[in-house]
mmCIF file of C-alpha atoms and ligand atoms in Angstrom:
data_model
loop_
_atom_site.group_PDB
_atom_site.id
_atom_site.type_symbol
_atom_site.label_atom_id
_atom_site.label_comp_id
_atom_site.label_asym_id
_atom_site.label_seq_id
_atom_site.Cartn_x
_atom_site.Cartn_y
_atom_site.Cartn_z
ATOM 1 C CA UNK A 1 105.193 73.380 -10.261
ATOM 2 C CA UNK A 2 102.902 76.393 -10.241
ATOM 3 C CA UNK A 3 102.539 78.208 -6.947
ATOM 4 C CA UNK A 4 99.066 77.877 -5.448
ATOM 5 C CA UNK A 5 97.748 81.273 -4.438
ATOM 6 C CA UNK A 6 95.063 82.073 -1.858
ATOM 7 C CA UNK A 7 92.229 84.276 -3.091
ATOM 8 C CA UNK A 8 89.301 85.908 -1.332
ATOM 9 C CA UNK A 9 86.133 84.376 -2.794
ATOM 10 C CA UNK A 10 83.536 85.746 -0.379
ATOM 11 C CA UNK A 11 83.152 88.706 1.987
ATOM 12 C CA UNK A 12 80.466 89.545 4.568
ATOM 13 C CA UNK A 13 79.972 91.865 7.513
ATOM 14 C CA UNK A 14 77.762 92.372 10.543
ATOM 15 C CA UNK A 15 77.136 95.643 12.361
ATOM 16 C CA UNK A 16 74.970 95.665 15.490
ATOM 17 C CA UNK A 17 71.895 97.898 15.379
ATOM 18 C CA UNK A 18 72.466 100.176 18.371
ATOM 19 C CA UNK A 19 74.018 103.512 17.331
ATOM 20 C CA UNK A 20 76.025 105.556 19.850
ATOM 21 C CA UNK A 21 76.344 109.115 18.517
ATOM 22 C CA UNK A 22 78.776 111.839 19.488
ATOM 23 C CA UNK A 23 75.783 113.773 20.832
ATOM 24 C CA UNK A 24 74.996 110.919 23.229
ATOM 25 C CA UNK A 25 78.649 110.746 24.328
ATOM 26 C CA UNK A 26 78.461 114.464 25.129
ATOM 27 C CA UNK A 27 75.929 113.531 27.845
ATOM 28 C CA UNK A 28 78.248 110.842 29.266
ATOM 29 C CA UNK A 29 81.713 112.479 29.396
ATOM 30 C CA UNK A 30 83.263 115.946 29.005
ATOM 31 C CA UNK A 31 83.576 115.975 25.212
ATOM 32 C CA UNK A 32 81.990 117.494 22.126
ATOM 33 C CA UNK A 33 81.153 116.529 18.579
ATOM 34 C CA UNK A 34 83.563 119.094 17.086
ATOM 35 C CA UNK A 35 86.545 117.694 19.049
ATOM 36 C CA UNK A 36 85.739 114.068 18.190
ATOM 37 C CA UNK A 37 85.146 114.722 14.472
ATOM 38 C CA UNK A 38 88.184 116.972 13.989
ATOM 39 C CA UNK A 39 90.610 114.736 15.966
ATOM 40 C CA UNK A 40 89.368 111.325 14.778
ATOM 41 C CA UNK A 41 86.795 111.558 11.952
ATOM 42 C CA UNK A 42 84.233 109.613 14.024
ATOM 43 C CA UNK A 43 80.558 110.681 14.206
ATOM 44 C CA UNK A 44 78.974 107.515 15.558
ATOM 45 C CA UNK A 45 79.686 103.881 16.346
ATOM 46 C CA UNK A 46 77.674 100.667 16.762
ATOM 47 C CA UNK A 47 77.307 98.701 20.002
ATOM 48 C CA UNK A 48 76.091 95.167 20.672
ATOM 49 C CA UNK A 49 72.896 94.517 22.606
ATOM 50 C CA UNK A 50 73.152 93.085 26.130
ATOM 51 C CA UNK A 51 72.828 89.473 25.010
ATOM 52 C CA UNK A 52 75.360 89.683 22.132
ATOM 53 C CA UNK A 53 79.031 88.672 22.273
ATOM 54 C CA UNK A 54 81.792 88.490 19.678
ATOM 55 C CA UNK A 55 80.808 85.028 18.398
ATOM 56 C CA UNK A 56 77.206 86.184 17.826
ATOM 57 C CA UNK A 57 78.326 88.969 15.483
ATOM 58 C CA UNK A 58 80.787 86.642 13.702
ATOM 59 C CA UNK A 59 78.099 83.973 13.216
ATOM 60 C CA UNK A 60 75.740 86.541 11.661
ATOM 61 C CA UNK A 61 78.478 87.606 9.233
ATOM 62 C CA UNK A 62 79.381 83.994 8.334
ATOM 63 C CA UNK A 63 75.723 83.031 7.770
ATOM 64 C CA UNK A 64 75.454 85.954 5.365
ATOM 65 C CA UNK A 65 78.648 84.798 3.612
ATOM 66 C CA UNK A 66 77.183 81.282 3.230
ATOM 67 C CA UNK A 67 73.952 82.788 1.847
ATOM 68 C CA UNK A 68 75.839 84.842 -0.712
ATOM 69 C CA UNK A 69 78.295 82.164 -1.843
ATOM 70 C CA UNK A 70 76.337 78.913 -1.485
ATOM 71 C CA UNK A 71 79.234 77.435 0.515
ATOM 72 C CA UNK A 72 78.068 75.248 3.409
ATOM 73 C CA UNK A 73 79.452 74.816 6.934
ATOM 74 C CA UNK A 74 80.564 71.226 6.267
ATOM 75 C CA UNK A 75 82.940 72.410 3.504
ATOM 76 C CA UNK A 76 84.988 74.626 5.842
ATOM 77 C CA UNK A 77 88.463 73.300 6.724
ATOM 78 C CA UNK A 78 89.707 76.026 9.079
ATOM 79 C CA UNK A 79 88.166 78.898 11.084
ATOM 80 C CA UNK A 80 90.578 81.629 12.218
ATOM 81 C CA UNK A 81 89.153 84.335 14.469
ATOM 82 C CA UNK A 82 91.151 87.525 14.957
ATOM 83 C CA UNK A 83 89.908 89.184 18.143
ATOM 84 C CA UNK A 84 91.018 90.771 21.415
ATOM 85 C CA UNK A 85 87.519 90.426 22.859
ATOM 86 C CA UNK A 86 86.824 86.675 22.706
ATOM 87 C CA UNK A 87 83.570 85.435 24.283
ATOM 88 C CA UNK A 88 85.722 84.077 27.144
ATOM 89 C CA UNK A 89 89.401 83.450 27.902
ATOM 90 C CA UNK A 90 88.980 79.871 26.676
ATOM 91 C CA UNK A 91 87.804 77.909 24.781
ATOM 92 C CA UNK A 92 88.532 79.796 21.601
ATOM 93 C CA UNK A 93 85.750 81.820 20.022
ATOM 94 C CA UNK A 94 86.558 79.786 16.891
ATOM 95 C CA UNK A 95 85.261 76.695 18.742
ATOM 96 C CA UNK A 96 82.025 78.442 19.707
ATOM 97 C CA UNK A 97 81.529 79.559 16.112
ATOM 98 C CA UNK A 98 82.360 76.073 14.742
ATOM 99 C CA UNK A 99 79.728 74.494 16.980
ATOM 100 C CA UNK A 100 77.039 77.060 16.201
ATOM 101 C CA UNK A 101 77.588 76.647 12.454
ATOM 102 C CA UNK A 102 77.871 72.842 12.582
ATOM 103 C CA UNK A 103 81.213 73.066 10.747
ATOM 104 C CA UNK A 104 81.964 69.400 11.465
ATOM 105 C CA UNK A 105 85.093 69.119 9.327
ATOM 106 C CA UNK A 106 86.836 72.260 10.560
ATOM 107 C CA UNK A 107 89.616 72.968 13.009
ATOM 108 C CA UNK A 108 90.430 76.478 14.119
ATOM 109 C CA UNK A 109 91.832 78.924 16.598
ATOM 110 C CA UNK A 110 91.778 82.530 17.801
ATOM 111 C CA UNK A 111 94.559 84.941 16.938
ATOM 112 C CA UNK A 112 95.424 87.961 19.075
ATOM 113 C CA UNK A 113 97.042 90.839 17.229
ATOM 114 C CA UNK A 114 94.614 93.646 18.099
ATOM 115 C CA UNK A 115 93.939 96.058 15.226
ATOM 116 C CA UNK A 116 96.345 94.139 12.954
ATOM 117 C CA UNK A 117 94.606 90.857 13.814
ATOM 118 C CA UNK A 118 92.714 90.541 10.555
ATOM 119 C CA UNK A 119 95.876 90.999 8.462
ATOM 120 C CA UNK A 120 97.817 88.475 10.568
ATOM 121 C CA UNK A 121 94.900 86.010 10.309
ATOM 122 C CA UNK A 122 94.528 86.572 6.558
ATOM 123 C CA UNK A 123 98.199 85.794 5.944
ATOM 124 C CA UNK A 124 98.026 82.745 8.247
ATOM 125 C CA UNK A 125 94.974 81.449 6.372
ATOM 126 C CA UNK A 126 96.657 82.129 3.028
ATOM 127 C CA UNK A 127 99.708 80.120 4.110
ATOM 128 C CA UNK A 128 97.472 77.136 4.904
ATOM 129 C CA UNK A 129 95.943 77.404 1.431
ATOM 130 C CA UNK A 130 99.292 77.907 -0.336
ATOM 131 C CA UNK A 131 100.778 74.850 1.399
ATOM 132 C CA UNK A 132 97.839 72.700 0.311
ATOM 133 C CA UNK A 133 96.808 72.035 3.933
ATOM 134 C CA UNK A 134 93.363 73.636 3.487
ATOM 135 C CA UNK A 135 90.934 74.413 0.673
ATOM 136 C CA UNK A 136 88.373 76.630 2.409
ATOM 137 C CA UNK A 137 89.396 78.910 5.278
ATOM 138 C CA UNK A 138 87.113 81.368 7.063
ATOM 139 C CA UNK A 139 89.090 84.383 8.270
ATOM 140 C CA UNK A 140 87.046 86.381 10.788
ATOM 141 C CA UNK A 141 87.846 89.795 12.272
ATOM 142 C CA UNK A 142 85.440 90.491 15.145
ATOM 143 C CA UNK A 143 85.545 92.633 18.258
ATOM 144 C CA UNK A 144 83.130 93.730 20.973
ATOM 145 C CA UNK A 145 85.133 96.728 22.109
ATOM 146 C CA UNK A 146 82.204 98.003 24.202
ATOM 147 C CA UNK A 147 82.911 95.096 26.592
ATOM 148 C CA UNK A 148 86.316 96.566 27.537
ATOM 149 C CA UNK A 149 85.726 100.313 27.127
ATOM 150 C CA UNK A 150 85.396 102.529 30.199
ATOM 151 C CA UNK A 151 82.494 104.847 29.339
ATOM 152 C CA UNK A 152 83.728 107.360 31.909
ATOM 153 C CA UNK A 153 87.129 107.732 30.146
ATOM 154 C CA UNK A 154 86.860 110.343 27.384
ATOM 155 C CA UNK A 155 90.304 109.419 26.041
ATOM 156 C CA UNK A 156 89.082 106.037 24.837
ATOM 157 C CA UNK A 157 85.273 105.791 24.931
ATOM 158 C CA UNK A 158 84.810 108.039 21.916
ATOM 159 C CA UNK A 159 87.036 105.852 19.723
ATOM 160 C CA UNK A 160 85.701 102.321 19.666
ATOM 161 C CA UNK A 161 82.746 100.330 18.317
ATOM 162 C CA UNK A 162 81.610 96.739 17.794
ATOM 163 C CA UNK A 163 81.489 94.789 14.510
ATOM 164 C CA UNK A 164 82.412 91.578 12.700
ATOM 165 C CA UNK A 165 83.627 90.789 9.203
ATOM 166 C CA UNK A 166 84.636 87.586 7.454
ATOM 167 C CA UNK A 167 86.285 86.496 4.233
ATOM 168 C CA UNK A 168 86.444 83.086 2.595
ATOM 169 C CA UNK A 169 89.867 82.070 1.302
ATOM 170 C CA UNK A 170 90.258 79.441 -1.417
ATOM 171 C CA UNK A 171 93.101 78.253 -3.658
ATOM 172 C CA UNK A 172 93.514 79.563 -7.176
ATOM 173 C CA UNK A 173 95.953 78.306 -9.770
ATOM 174 C CA UNK A 174 95.528 81.533 -11.708
ATOM 175 C CA UNK A 175 98.636 83.521 -10.799
ATOM 176 C CA UNK A 176 96.833 86.763 -11.645
ATOM 177 C CA UNK A 177 94.596 86.645 -8.569
ATOM 178 C CA UNK A 178 94.911 86.427 -4.818
ATOM 179 C CA UNK A 179 97.226 87.525 -2.036
ATOM 180 C CA UNK A 180 100.351 88.766 -3.795
ATOM 181 C CA UNK A 181 102.525 90.022 -0.940
ATOM 182 C CA UNK A 182 102.552 90.836 2.766
ATOM 183 C CA UNK A 183 104.702 92.925 5.132
ATOM 184 C CA UNK A 184 103.801 92.207 8.769
ATOM 185 C CA UNK A 185 105.572 93.343 11.943
ATOM 186 C CA UNK A 186 105.482 93.053 15.744
ATOM 187 C CA UNK A 187 107.358 95.180 18.297
ATOM 188 C CA UNK A 188 106.516 94.474 21.931
ATOM 189 C CA UNK A 189 108.341 97.562 23.168
ATOM 190 C CA UNK A 190 104.983 99.298 22.596
ATOM 191 C CA UNK A 191 103.027 97.036 24.977
ATOM 192 C CA UNK A 192 102.918 99.693 27.704
ATOM 193 C CA UNK A 193 101.168 102.231 25.445
ATOM 194 C CA UNK A 194 98.022 100.246 24.594
ATOM 195 C CA UNK A 195 96.755 97.340 26.644
ATOM 196 C CA UNK A 196 94.149 95.699 28.866
ATOM 197 C CA UNK A 197 96.263 95.026 31.936
ATOM 198 C CA UNK A 198 94.235 92.607 34.063
ATOM 199 C CA UNK A 199 92.467 89.312 33.508
ATOM 200 C CA UNK A 200 95.462 87.369 32.223
ATOM 201 C CA UNK A 201 98.091 85.363 34.118
ATOM 202 C CA UNK A 202 100.158 88.454 34.993
ATOM 203 C CA UNK A 203 97.337 90.143 36.854
ATOM 204 C CA UNK A 204 94.417 87.763 37.403
ATOM 205 C CA UNK A 205 90.973 89.234 38.037
ATOM 206 C CA UNK A 206 90.411 90.344 41.633
ATOM 207 C CA UNK A 207 88.304 92.872 43.490
ATOM 208 C CA UNK A 208 91.348 95.147 43.353
ATOM 209 C CA UNK A 209 91.809 94.912 39.566
ATOM 210 C CA UNK A 210 88.136 95.730 39.100
ATOM 211 C CA UNK A 211 88.327 98.681 41.529
ATOM 212 C CA UNK A 212 91.439 99.935 39.699
ATOM 213 C CA UNK A 213 89.624 99.691 36.329
ATOM 214 C CA UNK A 214 92.387 97.459 34.970
ATOM 215 C CA UNK A 215 89.998 95.384 32.846
ATOM 216 C CA UNK A 216 89.406 98.363 30.573
ATOM 217 C CA UNK A 217 91.464 99.565 27.610
ATOM 218 C CA UNK A 218 94.330 101.866 28.491
ATOM 219 C CA UNK A 219 95.851 103.940 25.674
ATOM 220 C CA UNK A 220 98.568 106.583 25.580
ATOM 221 C CA UNK A 221 96.970 108.154 22.526
ATOM 222 C CA UNK A 222 99.817 110.476 21.568
ATOM 223 C CA UNK A 223 102.507 107.748 21.746
ATOM 224 C CA UNK A 224 100.387 105.321 19.702
ATOM 225 C CA UNK A 225 99.444 108.023 17.195
ATOM 226 C CA UNK A 226 103.093 108.785 16.408
ATOM 227 C CA UNK A 227 103.998 105.149 15.798
ATOM 228 C CA UNK A 228 100.719 104.424 13.967
ATOM 229 C CA UNK A 229 101.288 107.216 11.433
ATOM 230 C CA UNK A 230 104.777 105.958 10.680
ATOM 231 C CA UNK A 231 103.861 102.244 10.729
ATOM 232 C CA UNK A 232 100.789 102.521 8.491
ATOM 233 C CA UNK A 233 102.440 104.931 6.056
ATOM 234 C CA UNK A 234 105.678 102.956 5.667
ATOM 235 C CA UNK A 235 104.029 99.515 5.439
ATOM 236 C CA UNK A 236 101.570 100.709 2.785
ATOM 237 C CA UNK A 237 104.113 102.574 0.661
ATOM 238 C CA UNK A 238 106.859 99.916 1.050
ATOM 239 C CA UNK A 239 104.624 97.157 -0.310
ATOM 240 C CA UNK A 240 103.987 99.236 -3.438
ATOM 241 C CA UNK A 241 107.712 99.822 -3.906
ATOM 242 C CA UNK A 242 108.608 96.165 -3.428
ATOM 243 C CA UNK A 243 106.058 95.173 -6.082
ATOM 244 C CA UNK A 244 107.084 97.994 -8.424
ATOM 245 C CA UNK A 245 103.640 99.547 -8.571
ATOM 246 C CA UNK A 246 102.458 103.065 -7.794
ATOM 247 C CA UNK A 247 99.378 104.647 -6.260
ATOM 248 C CA UNK A 248 97.977 104.985 -9.805
ATOM 249 C CA UNK A 249 97.885 101.185 -10.108
ATOM 250 C CA UNK A 250 95.804 100.777 -6.929
ATOM 251 C CA UNK A 251 92.004 100.616 -7.230
ATOM 252 C CA UNK A 252 91.372 100.991 -3.524
ATOM 253 C CA UNK A 253 93.187 101.244 -0.195
ATOM 254 C CA UNK A 254 91.284 99.602 2.678
ATOM 255 C CA UNK A 255 93.029 100.730 5.870
ATOM 256 C CA UNK A 256 92.343 99.981 9.512
ATOM 257 C CA UNK A 257 90.045 102.726 10.807
ATOM 258 C CA UNK A 258 91.623 104.101 14.000
ATOM 259 C CA UNK A 259 91.887 107.773 13.112
ATOM 260 C CA UNK A 260 91.156 109.592 9.841
ATOM 261 C CA UNK A 261 94.331 111.637 10.285
ATOM 262 C CA UNK A 262 96.473 108.457 10.307
ATOM 263 C CA UNK A 263 94.726 107.179 7.157
ATOM 264 C CA UNK A 264 95.230 110.520 5.363
ATOM 265 C CA UNK A 265 98.999 110.401 5.941
ATOM 266 C CA UNK A 266 99.254 106.795 4.710
ATOM 267 C CA UNK A 267 97.210 107.575 1.575
ATOM 268 C CA UNK A 268 99.341 110.636 0.878
ATOM 269 C CA UNK A 269 102.565 108.608 1.216
ATOM 270 C CA UNK A 270 101.153 106.097 -1.297
ATOM 271 C CA UNK A 271 100.302 108.899 -3.730
ATOM 272 C CA UNK A 272 96.603 108.025 -3.685
ATOM 273 C CA UNK A 273 93.765 110.372 -4.547
ATOM 274 C CA UNK A 274 91.066 110.496 -1.813
ATOM 275 C CA UNK A 275 88.532 108.620 -3.979
ATOM 276 C CA UNK A 276 90.761 105.520 -3.723
ATOM 277 C CA UNK A 277 90.586 105.368 0.076
ATOM 278 C CA UNK A 278 87.881 103.402 1.885
ATOM 279 C CA UNK A 279 86.676 105.454 4.843
ATOM 280 C CA UNK A 280 83.865 104.386 7.152
ATOM 281 C CA UNK A 281 85.319 105.512 10.492
ATOM 282 C CA UNK A 282 82.617 108.218 10.620
ATOM 283 C CA UNK A 283 79.897 105.535 10.963
ATOM 284 C CA UNK A 284 81.602 102.783 12.968
ATOM 285 C CA UNK A 285 84.660 104.179 14.802
ATOM 286 C CA UNK A 286 87.490 101.762 15.524
ATOM 287 C CA UNK A 287 86.167 98.190 15.570
ATOM 288 C CA UNK A 288 89.693 96.713 15.984
ATOM 289 C CA UNK A 289 89.963 93.411 14.035
ATOM 290 C CA UNK A 290 86.709 94.042 12.148
ATOM 291 C CA UNK A 291 87.594 97.296 10.372
ATOM 292 C CA UNK A 292 89.276 95.782 7.300
ATOM 293 C CA UNK A 293 86.793 93.006 6.373
ATOM 294 C CA UNK A 294 83.908 95.433 7.011
ATOM 295 C CA UNK A 295 85.672 98.010 4.800
ATOM 296 C CA UNK A 296 86.298 95.441 2.063
ATOM 297 C CA UNK A 297 82.614 94.496 2.042
ATOM 298 C CA UNK A 298 81.552 98.132 1.768
ATOM 299 C CA UNK A 299 84.033 98.740 -1.066
ATOM 300 C CA UNK A 300 82.451 95.795 -2.942
ATOM 301 C CA UNK A 301 78.916 97.000 -2.225
ATOM 302 C CA UNK A 302 79.856 100.441 -3.546
ATOM 303 C CA UNK A 303 81.254 98.886 -6.755
ATOM 304 C CA UNK A 304 84.762 100.165 -6.004
ATOM 305 C CA UNK A 305 86.548 96.812 -6.651
ATOM 306 C CA UNK A 306 86.563 94.940 -9.972
ATOM 307 C CA UNK A 307 88.246 91.663 -10.918
ATOM 308 C CA UNK A 308 91.909 92.256 -11.685
ATOM 309 C CA UNK A 309 92.173 95.338 -9.434
ATOM 310 C CA UNK A 310 95.039 95.843 -7.021
ATOM 311 C CA UNK A 311 93.814 96.332 -3.432
ATOM 312 C CA UNK A 312 96.037 97.313 -0.492
ATOM 313 C CA UNK A 313 95.114 96.554 3.131
ATOM 314 C CA UNK A 314 97.038 98.095 6.056
ATOM 315 C CA UNK A 315 96.753 98.237 9.837
ATOM 316 C CA UNK A 316 98.484 99.342 13.027
ATOM 317 C CA UNK A 317 97.568 98.281 16.554
ATOM 318 C CA UNK A 318 98.465 97.185 20.058
ATOM 319 C CA UNK A 319 101.654 95.228 20.505
ATOM 320 C CA UNK A 320 102.738 97.114 18.557
ATOM 321 C CA UNK A 321 101.610 95.153 15.515
ATOM 322 C CA UNK A 322 101.329 96.523 11.996
ATOM 323 C CA UNK A 323 101.658 95.772 8.318
ATOM 324 C CA UNK A 324 100.137 95.620 4.858
ATOM 325 C CA UNK A 325 98.856 93.077 2.348
ATOM 326 C CA UNK A 326 98.667 93.472 -1.440
ATOM 327 C CA UNK A 327 95.848 91.655 -3.232
ATOM 328 C CA UNK A 328 94.904 91.228 -6.865
ATOM 329 C CA UNK A 329 91.138 90.906 -6.784
ATOM 330 C CA UNK A 330 89.567 87.814 -8.341
ATOM 331 C CA UNK A 331 86.051 86.501 -8.925
ATOM 332 C CA UNK A 332 83.791 86.285 -5.888
ATOM 333 C CA UNK A 333 81.554 83.233 -5.526
ATOM 334 C CA UNK A 334 77.834 83.719 -5.924
ATOM 335 C CA UNK A 335 75.002 81.236 -5.721
HETATM 336 O O1 LIG B 401 93.693 101.190 16.601
HETATM 337 C C1 LIG B 401 94.722 100.952 17.510
HETATM 338 C C2 LIG B 401 95.752 102.002 17.444
HETATM 339 N N1 LIG B 401 95.241 103.231 17.988
HETATM 340 C C3 LIG B 401 95.421 104.369 17.324
HETATM 341 O O2 LIG B 401 95.925 104.362 16.243
HETATM 342 C C4 LIG B 401 95.008 105.645 18.020
HETATM 343 C C5 LIG B 401 96.112 106.645 17.982
HETATM 344 N N2 LIG B 401 95.842 107.873 18.694
HETATM 345 C C6 LIG B 401 94.898 108.763 18.298
HETATM 346 O O3 LIG B 401 94.166 108.529 17.366
HETATM 347 C C7 LIG B 401 94.841 110.099 19.001
HETATM 348 O O4 LIG B 401 95.971 110.238 19.819
HETATM 349 C C8 LIG B 401 93.570 110.304 19.872
HETATM 350 C C9 LIG B 401 92.353 110.479 18.959
HETATM 351 C C10 LIG B 401 93.357 109.140 20.811
HETATM 352 C C11 LIG B 401 93.699 111.586 20.685
HETATM 353 O O5 LIG B 401 93.930 112.692 19.829
HETATM 354 P P1 LIG B 401 95.126 113.715 20.098
HETATM 355 O O6 LIG B 401 95.032 114.736 19.050
HETATM 356 O O7 LIG B 401 96.389 112.929 20.204
HETATM 357 O O8 LIG B 401 94.703 114.344 21.473
HETATM 358 P P2 LIG B 401 95.460 114.304 22.864
HETATM 359 O O9 LIG B 401 95.361 112.958 23.491
HETATM 360 O O10 LIG B 401 96.810 114.922 22.709
HETATM 361 O O11 LIG B 401 94.591 115.304 23.683
HETATM 362 C C12 LIG B 401 94.546 116.701 23.370
HETATM 363 C C13 LIG B 401 93.605 117.392 24.354
HETATM 364 C C14 LIG B 401 93.988 117.072 25.791
HETATM 365 O O12 LIG B 401 93.747 118.221 26.576
HETATM 366 P P3 LIG B 401 94.946 119.158 27.014
HETATM 367 O O13 LIG B 401 95.880 118.268 27.793
HETATM 368 O O14 LIG B 401 95.570 119.658 25.726
HETATM 369 O O15 LIG B 401 94.289 120.206 27.820
HETATM 370 C C15 LIG B 401 92.990 116.005 26.173
HETATM 371 O O16 LIG B 401 92.724 115.973 27.556
HETATM 372 O O17 LIG B 401 92.275 116.937 24.160
HETATM 373 C C16 LIG B 401 91.765 116.429 25.403
HETATM 374 N N3 LIG B 401 90.864 115.332 25.117
HETATM 375 C C17 LIG B 401 89.562 115.515 24.817
HETATM 376 N N4 LIG B 401 88.806 116.613 24.693
HETATM 377 C C18 LIG B 401 87.517 116.453 24.341
HETATM 378 C C19 LIG B 401 91.127 114.011 25.094
HETATM 379 N N5 LIG B 401 90.025 113.315 24.790
HETATM 380 C C20 LIG B 401 89.037 114.216 24.601
HETATM 381 C C21 LIG B 401 87.675 114.109 24.257
HETATM 382 N N6 LIG B 401 86.960 115.251 24.125
HETATM 383 N N7 LIG B 401 87.078 112.929 24.021
#
């Protein structure tokens, strides 16, 4: 029997309107545009408005995906939402999205893998398609990082932004298209280096946790940087090796956007020329689970992906979590 593959048949993104520039950050903390650009590659990022949460951005992206593809809410079997900034601890943001869309035939859940969340969710969705358990899966990567950033902490507030992206996964019997391979990893020995300490069962919210600023992101930037460079570079080059392809065979590399310096090392290790690397960190900063679907959408809009192209996705994030996915691009649905 032929193996059923999962293919991406639709992609959409949502970026909130409010722009936070490096110049504005200079008025908030002791920093400067030159430091931020040279150390990270970031010039500005987007932030939600006061009344927007993660589900609101995801719903905007999904509505756009439905508009582009002609797929309707009732056809969706599963909604997977990769996020570390759900609307609330429970119920799942997937449930809030399901209700808002009227996706009456869907089940779904949230998945927490930080910056690698979209890759973990994509592979999970693909497995549901490959097993025959689902025919249309929405895989969302969405994060409202501004909700957990301390805008008095220059180590972290310059890095993050808010955004949502979504892909539609469907089965294809054509072996030439779809998700071809994945290499995904988790190593909890890195939990101390990047986390949001309070608000869970270990350290429930209290006046003390708020006073201690334990509901904000904490990051040991140097420690994470070292592991991120190695994790992103090895996962992206190993997946090429395992599939006996080289950088020349890749049309585009769509990496998680945490730091331009990390991306440069990974691209170099893959033997890629700079024109094959999707970079939008300058405009959006690190939007955690949203970076890869947003990047994919921009690569399509810029005409940088054609049917039959090899595309590599890679990420590294809190956990630690990291990995890569190799895709052979297939036809996208249009109305
Ligand atoms: O997406 C999830 C995974 N996360 C990542 O992959 C992020 C990985 N880490 C990084 O990208 C980098 O470590 C950062 C961008 C966070 C920091 O860059 P760095 O080159 O590692 O800088 P650093 O933390 O070593 O800081 C160097 C100096 C320090 O001053 P001293 O101790 O040398 O006097 C910092 O206090 O830069 C200072 N500094 C700043 N200066 C101006 C730290 N933040 C700022 C700032 N503006 N915003």
